Amino acid sequence: GAGVSQSPSNKVTEKGKDVELRCDPISGHTALYWYRQSLGQGLEFLIYFQGNSAPDKSGLPSDRFSAERTGGSVSTLTIQRTQQEDSAVYLCASSSGRRAFFGQGTRLTVV
Amino acid sequence: GESVGLHLPTLSVQEGDNSIINCAYSNSASDYFIWYKQESGKGPQFIIDIRSNMDKRQGQRVTVLLNKTVKHLSLQIAATQPGDSAVYFCAEPNNNQFYFGTGTSLTVIP
């Protein structure tokens, strides 16, 4: 596609449930990033994928968070046993150089 | 660690005036910066970038200035329009991630 695509755009889930968020990066981009943005806040780094290298998971806030990237393209961010503090906008970005391009984000609300 | 920050969390300007949004960084070895615009309910949108071998770069109605001596960069928006209302972030790629400032919320007054 023309840009980074994320789905769903909105997700409401009950506390304790698992959720999966999807990111389709720009075709050909080797790098993929996940960020989290709480209401009115800046962007918090979660995880970075580059080609076939091991991902940089240093930003994941807890072991309830995991992500994978299949075939060097689509990525899924999984949050297990969701908590209310997980409510935020989850942003995905991809890049082939030093410019990163973001998707529209998934707004996650945990009730 | 790396850090970039913004001077003012909010900025209000009259439509047609010029806007200046500032950002400071801490690492003197930083060699590349990006400005992003984030409208309400949307993801950050790339505006303009600048490499450290440049002091100034111009785009369409936007100019970024880089002062490496005081580790400061600014985004200037000429003839600000209502559609420019958004949160603006400076960002620096380093160590497998982009470090973002806290953002400046620009409000354009008609």
mmCIF file of C-alpha atoms in Angstrom:
data_model
loop_
_atom_site.group_PDB
_atom_site.id
_atom_site.type_symbol
_atom_site.label_atom_id
_atom_site.label_comp_id
_atom_site.label_asym_id
_atom_site.label_seq_id
_atom_site.Cartn_x
_atom_site.Cartn_y
_atom_site.Cartn_z
ATOM 1 C CA GLY A 1 0.000 0.000 0.000
ATOM 2 C CA ALA A 2 0.876 3.633 -0.092
ATOM 3 C CA GLY A 3 1.440 3.970 3.624
ATOM 4 C CA VAL A 4 1.660 2.096 6.903
ATOM 5 C CA SER A 5 -1.630 0.413 7.672
ATOM 6 C CA GLN A 6 -2.761 -0.534 11.156
ATOM 7 C CA SER A 7 -5.764 -2.525 12.278
ATOM 8 C CA PRO A 8 -8.058 -2.284 14.026
ATOM 9 C CA SER A 9 -8.271 1.490 14.288
ATOM 10 C CA ASN A 10 -10.095 1.165 17.586
ATOM 11 C CA LYS A 11 -10.279 -1.681 20.063
ATOM 12 C CA VAL A 12 -12.220 -1.884 23.291
ATOM 13 C CA THR A 13 -11.447 -4.877 25.448
ATOM 14 C CA GLU A 14 -12.198 -6.100 28.916
ATOM 15 C CA LYS A 15 -9.503 -6.139 31.538
ATOM 16 C CA GLY A 16 -7.715 -9.477 31.538
ATOM 17 C CA LYS A 17 -8.368 -10.280 27.879
ATOM 18 C CA ASP A 18 -5.637 -10.642 25.259
ATOM 19 C CA VAL A 19 -5.463 -8.344 22.231
ATOM 20 C CA GLU A 20 -3.594 -8.434 18.943
ATOM 21 C CA LEU A 21 -2.744 -5.330 16.981
ATOM 22 C CA ARG A 22 -1.624 -5.541 13.380
ATOM 23 C CA CYS A 23 0.741 -3.452 11.314
ATOM 24 C CA ASP A 24 1.311 -3.600 7.556
ATOM 25 C CA PRO A 25 4.453 -1.585 6.791
ATOM 26 C CA ILE A 26 5.283 0.197 3.576
ATOM 27 C CA SER A 27 6.368 -2.352 0.996
ATOM 28 C CA GLY A 28 10.143 -2.742 0.903
ATOM 29 C CA HIS A 29 10.773 -1.124 4.265
ATOM 30 C CA THR A 30 13.114 -3.311 6.284
ATOM 31 C CA ALA A 31 12.732 -1.566 9.633
ATOM 32 C CA LEU A 32 9.546 -1.614 11.698
ATOM 33 C CA TYR A 33 8.855 0.102 15.020
ATOM 34 C CA TRP A 34 6.092 -0.035 17.596
ATOM 35 C CA TYR A 35 5.427 2.946 19.847
ATOM 36 C CA ARG A 36 2.833 3.673 22.492
ATOM 37 C CA GLN A 37 1.273 7.080 23.071
ATOM 38 C CA SER A 38 -0.805 7.739 26.151
ATOM 39 C CA LEU A 39 -3.329 10.567 26.138
ATOM 40 C CA GLY A 40 -1.576 13.899 25.706
ATOM 41 C CA GLN A 41 1.843 12.326 26.030
ATOM 42 C CA GLY A 42 4.845 11.763 23.829
ATOM 43 C CA LEU A 43 5.809 8.565 22.051
ATOM 44 C CA GLU A 44 7.163 5.662 24.074
ATOM 45 C CA PHE A 45 9.366 3.183 22.188
ATOM 46 C CA LEU A 46 8.321 -0.455 22.486
ATOM 47 C CA ILE A 47 10.134 -2.634 19.960
ATOM 48 C CA TYR A 48 12.211 -2.488 16.759
ATOM 49 C CA PHE A 49 12.571 -5.013 13.949
ATOM 50 C CA GLN A 50 15.267 -4.815 11.270
ATOM 51 C CA GLY A 51 15.266 -7.387 8.510
ATOM 52 C CA ASN A 52 16.037 -10.861 9.835
ATOM 53 C CA SER A 53 17.950 -9.613 12.863
ATOM 54 C CA ALA A 54 16.810 -10.279 16.399
ATOM 55 C CA PRO A 55 14.367 -7.553 17.448
ATOM 56 C CA ASP A 56 15.237 -4.877 19.977
ATOM 57 C CA LYS A 57 12.659 -5.495 22.705
ATOM 58 C CA SER A 58 14.171 -3.098 25.197
ATOM 59 C CA GLY A 59 11.093 -0.874 25.322
ATOM 60 C CA LEU A 60 8.486 -3.497 26.108
ATOM 61 C CA PRO A 61 7.035 -2.532 29.510
ATOM 62 C CA SER A 62 6.337 -6.039 30.772
ATOM 63 C CA ASP A 63 6.332 -9.696 29.767
ATOM 64 C CA ARG A 64 2.642 -9.310 28.900
ATOM 65 C CA PHE A 65 3.772 -7.524 25.751
ATOM 66 C CA SER A 66 5.213 -9.370 22.771
ATOM 67 C CA ALA A 67 5.564 -8.758 19.071
ATOM 68 C CA GLU A 68 6.494 -10.702 16.001
ATOM 69 C CA ARG A 69 7.152 -9.891 12.410
ATOM 70 C CA THR A 70 6.446 -12.610 9.890
ATOM 71 C CA GLY A 71 8.342 -12.800 6.621
ATOM 72 C CA GLY A 72 9.934 -9.442 7.212
ATOM 73 C CA SER A 73 6.642 -7.685 6.549
ATOM 74 C CA VAL A 74 3.494 -7.733 8.680
ATOM 75 C CA SER A 75 3.908 -7.329 12.414
ATOM 76 C CA THR A 76 1.600 -8.210 15.285
ATOM 77 C CA LEU A 77 1.803 -6.686 18.753
ATOM 78 C CA THR A 78 0.170 -8.872 21.391
ATOM 79 C CA ILE A 79 -0.823 -7.738 24.849
ATOM 80 C CA GLN A 80 -1.816 -10.507 27.214
ATOM 81 C CA ARG A 81 -4.048 -10.073 30.258
ATOM 82 C CA THR A 82 -4.697 -6.431 29.452
ATOM 83 C CA GLN A 83 -4.753 -3.881 32.250
ATOM 84 C CA GLN A 84 -6.366 -0.451 32.338
ATOM 85 C CA GLU A 85 -2.940 1.206 32.183
ATOM 86 C CA ASP A 86 -2.455 -0.406 28.769
ATOM 87 C CA SER A 87 -5.058 1.979 27.362
ATOM 88 C CA ALA A 88 -3.263 4.118 24.796
ATOM 89 C CA VAL A 89 -2.731 4.615 21.091
ATOM 90 C CA TYR A 90 -0.333 2.064 19.657
ATOM 91 C CA LEU A 91 1.597 3.387 16.678
ATOM 92 C CA CYS A 92 3.556 1.453 14.105
ATOM 93 C CA ALA A 93 6.185 2.949 11.832
ATOM 94 C CA SER A 94 8.397 1.628 9.073
ATOM 95 C CA SER A 95 11.503 2.942 7.368
ATOM 96 C CA SER A 96 14.027 2.012 4.716
ATOM 97 C CA GLY A 97 16.505 4.714 5.669
ATOM 98 C CA ARG A 98 16.465 7.269 8.402
ATOM 99 C CA ARG A 99 12.956 8.572 7.797
ATOM 100 C CA ALA A 100 10.212 6.722 9.634
ATOM 101 C CA PHE A 101 6.621 6.811 8.441
ATOM 102 C CA PHE A 102 3.803 6.162 10.846
ATOM 103 C CA GLY A 103 0.434 4.529 10.575
ATOM 104 C CA GLN A 104 -2.744 6.028 11.992
ATOM 105 C CA GLY A 105 -2.478 3.983 15.136
ATOM 106 C CA THR A 106 -4.760 1.645 17.064
ATOM 107 C CA ARG A 107 -6.607 3.227 19.959
ATOM 108 C CA LEU A 108 -6.857 0.596 22.684
ATOM 109 C CA THR A 109 -9.279 1.058 25.541
ATOM 110 C CA VAL A 110 -9.274 -1.423 28.391
ATOM 111 C CA VAL A 111 -12.464 -1.353 30.456
ATOM 112 C CA GLY B 1 20.745 8.290 27.068
ATOM 113 C CA GLU B 2 19.623 10.374 24.165
ATOM 114 C CA SER B 3 17.082 13.069 24.673
ATOM 115 C CA VAL B 4 15.324 15.686 22.694
ATOM 116 C CA GLY B 5 12.956 18.150 24.252
ATOM 117 C CA LEU B 6 10.756 21.014 23.307
ATOM 118 C CA HIS B 7 10.686 24.408 24.941
ATOM 119 C CA LEU B 8 6.971 25.177 25.019
ATOM 120 C CA PRO B 9 4.117 22.707 25.377
ATOM 121 C CA THR B 10 1.621 25.069 23.750
ATOM 122 C CA LEU B 11 1.767 27.856 21.211
ATOM 123 C CA SER B 12 -1.032 30.018 19.870
ATOM 124 C CA VAL B 13 -0.633 32.153 16.765
ATOM 125 C CA GLN B 14 -2.883 34.263 14.613
ATOM 126 C CA GLU B 15 -3.718 32.929 11.203
ATOM 127 C CA GLY B 16 -1.275 34.370 8.692
ATOM 128 C CA ASP B 17 1.497 34.924 11.231
ATOM 129 C CA ASN B 18 4.696 32.910 11.295
ATOM 130 C CA SER B 19 5.156 30.164 13.890
ATOM 131 C CA ILE B 20 8.392 29.086 15.502
ATOM 132 C CA ILE B 21 8.615 25.814 17.390
ATOM 133 C CA ASN B 22 11.802 25.011 19.244
ATOM 134 C CA CYS B 23 13.608 21.856 20.241
ATOM 135 C CA ALA B 24 16.796 21.148 22.164
ATOM 136 C CA TYR B 25 18.906 18.014 22.110
ATOM 137 C CA SER B 26 21.598 16.701 24.375
ATOM 138 C CA ASN B 27 23.967 14.632 22.253
ATOM 139 C CA SER B 28 26.511 16.692 20.390
ATOM 140 C CA ALA B 29 27.160 13.715 18.101
ATOM 141 C CA SER B 30 23.586 13.714 16.822
ATOM 142 C CA ASP B 31 23.674 14.028 13.074
ATOM 143 C CA TYR B 32 20.084 13.868 11.885
ATOM 144 C CA PHE B 33 16.733 15.253 13.011
ATOM 145 C CA ILE B 34 13.158 15.007 11.852
ATOM 146 C CA TRP B 35 10.096 17.128 12.505
ATOM 147 C CA TYR B 36 6.718 15.416 12.690
ATOM 148 C CA LYS B 37 3.204 16.848 12.738
ATOM 149 C CA GLN B 38 0.469 14.967 14.554
ATOM 150 C CA GLU B 39 -3.121 16.000 14.050
ATOM 151 C CA SER B 40 -5.787 14.891 16.474
ATOM 152 C CA GLY B 41 -6.614 11.218 16.048
ATOM 153 C CA LYS B 42 -3.860 10.605 13.516
ATOM 154 C CA GLY B 43 -0.362 9.232 13.492
ATOM 155 C CA PRO B 44 2.704 11.487 13.250
ATOM 156 C CA GLN B 45 3.307 12.782 9.750
ATOM 157 C CA PHE B 46 6.797 13.457 8.408
ATOM 158 C CA ILE B 47 7.315 17.166 7.663
ATOM 159 C CA ILE B 48 10.987 17.811 7.076
ATOM 160 C CA ASP B 49 14.385 16.533 8.095
ATOM 161 C CA ILE B 50 17.862 17.977 8.399
ATOM 162 C CA ARG B 51 21.357 16.538 8.590
ATOM 163 C CA SER B 52 23.996 17.997 10.853
ATOM 164 C CA ASN B 53 26.098 19.148 7.917
ATOM 165 C CA MET B 54 23.381 21.710 7.209
ATOM 166 C CA ASP B 55 22.285 24.777 9.159
ATOM 167 C CA LYS B 56 19.042 25.323 7.327
ATOM 168 C CA ARG B 57 16.645 23.437 5.157
ATOM 169 C CA GLN B 58 13.514 24.720 3.505
ATOM 170 C CA GLY B 59 10.366 22.989 2.436
ATOM 171 C CA GLN B 60 6.971 24.208 1.433
ATOM 172 C CA ARG B 61 6.144 26.955 3.978
ATOM 173 C CA VAL B 62 8.420 25.277 6.520
ATOM 174 C CA THR B 63 12.035 25.891 7.407
ATOM 175 C CA VAL B 64 14.161 24.000 9.879
ATOM 176 C CA LEU B 65 17.175 25.686 11.450
ATOM 177 C CA LEU B 66 19.900 23.767 13.225
ATOM 178 C CA ASN B 67 22.334 25.402 15.645
ATOM 179 C CA LYS B 68 24.876 22.776 16.589
ATOM 180 C CA THR B 69 26.743 25.129 18.888
ATOM 181 C CA VAL B 70 23.870 25.325 21.352
ATOM 182 C CA LYS B 71 22.278 22.020 20.293
ATOM 183 C CA HIS B 72 19.042 23.593 19.241
ATOM 184 C CA LEU B 73 16.756 23.266 16.275
ATOM 185 C CA SER B 74 13.623 25.076 15.302
ATOM 186 C CA LEU B 75 10.742 24.640 12.908
ATOM 187 C CA GLN B 76 9.403 27.766 11.305
ATOM 188 C CA ILE B 77 6.024 27.749 9.618
ATOM 189 C CA ALA B 78 5.316 30.682 7.342
ATOM 190 C CA ALA B 79 1.844 32.200 7.022
ATOM 191 C CA THR B 80 0.331 29.768 9.508
ATOM 192 C CA GLN B 81 -3.021 28.327 8.488
ATOM 193 C CA PRO B 82 -5.798 26.655 10.494
ATOM 194 C CA GLY B 83 -4.724 23.327 9.013
ATOM 195 C CA ASP B 84 -1.383 23.726 10.737
ATOM 196 C CA SER B 85 -3.025 23.243 14.129
ATOM 197 C CA ALA B 86 -1.474 20.079 15.504
ATOM 198 C CA VAL B 87 1.177 18.767 17.874
ATOM 199 C CA TYR B 88 4.706 19.068 16.523
ATOM 200 C CA PHE B 89 7.510 16.732 17.568
ATOM 201 C CA CYS B 90 11.199 16.825 16.879
ATOM 202 C CA ALA B 91 12.781 13.392 16.671
ATOM 203 C CA GLU B 92 16.249 11.934 16.495
ATOM 204 C CA PRO B 93 16.996 8.395 15.283
ATOM 205 C CA ASN B 94 19.561 6.590 17.393
ATOM 206 C CA ASN B 95 20.148 3.128 18.835
ATOM 207 C CA ASN B 96 17.335 1.307 17.034
ATOM 208 C CA GLN B 97 14.689 3.870 17.827
ATOM 209 C CA PHE B 98 13.544 7.421 17.291
ATOM 210 C CA TYR B 99 13.729 9.635 20.348
ATOM 211 C CA PHE B 100 10.853 12.085 20.431
ATOM 212 C CA GLY B 101 10.439 15.318 22.290
ATOM 213 C CA THR B 102 7.305 15.871 24.345
ATOM 214 C CA GLY B 103 5.688 17.930 21.616
ATOM 215 C CA THR B 104 4.387 21.445 21.139
ATOM 216 C CA SER B 105 0.676 21.920 20.569
ATOM 217 C CA LEU B 106 0.139 24.647 17.989
ATOM 218 C CA THR B 107 -3.228 26.374 17.888
ATOM 219 C CA VAL B 108 -3.999 28.721 15.006
ATOM 220 C CA ILE B 109 -6.450 31.464 15.856
ATOM 221 C CA PRO B 110 -8.628 32.479 12.878
#
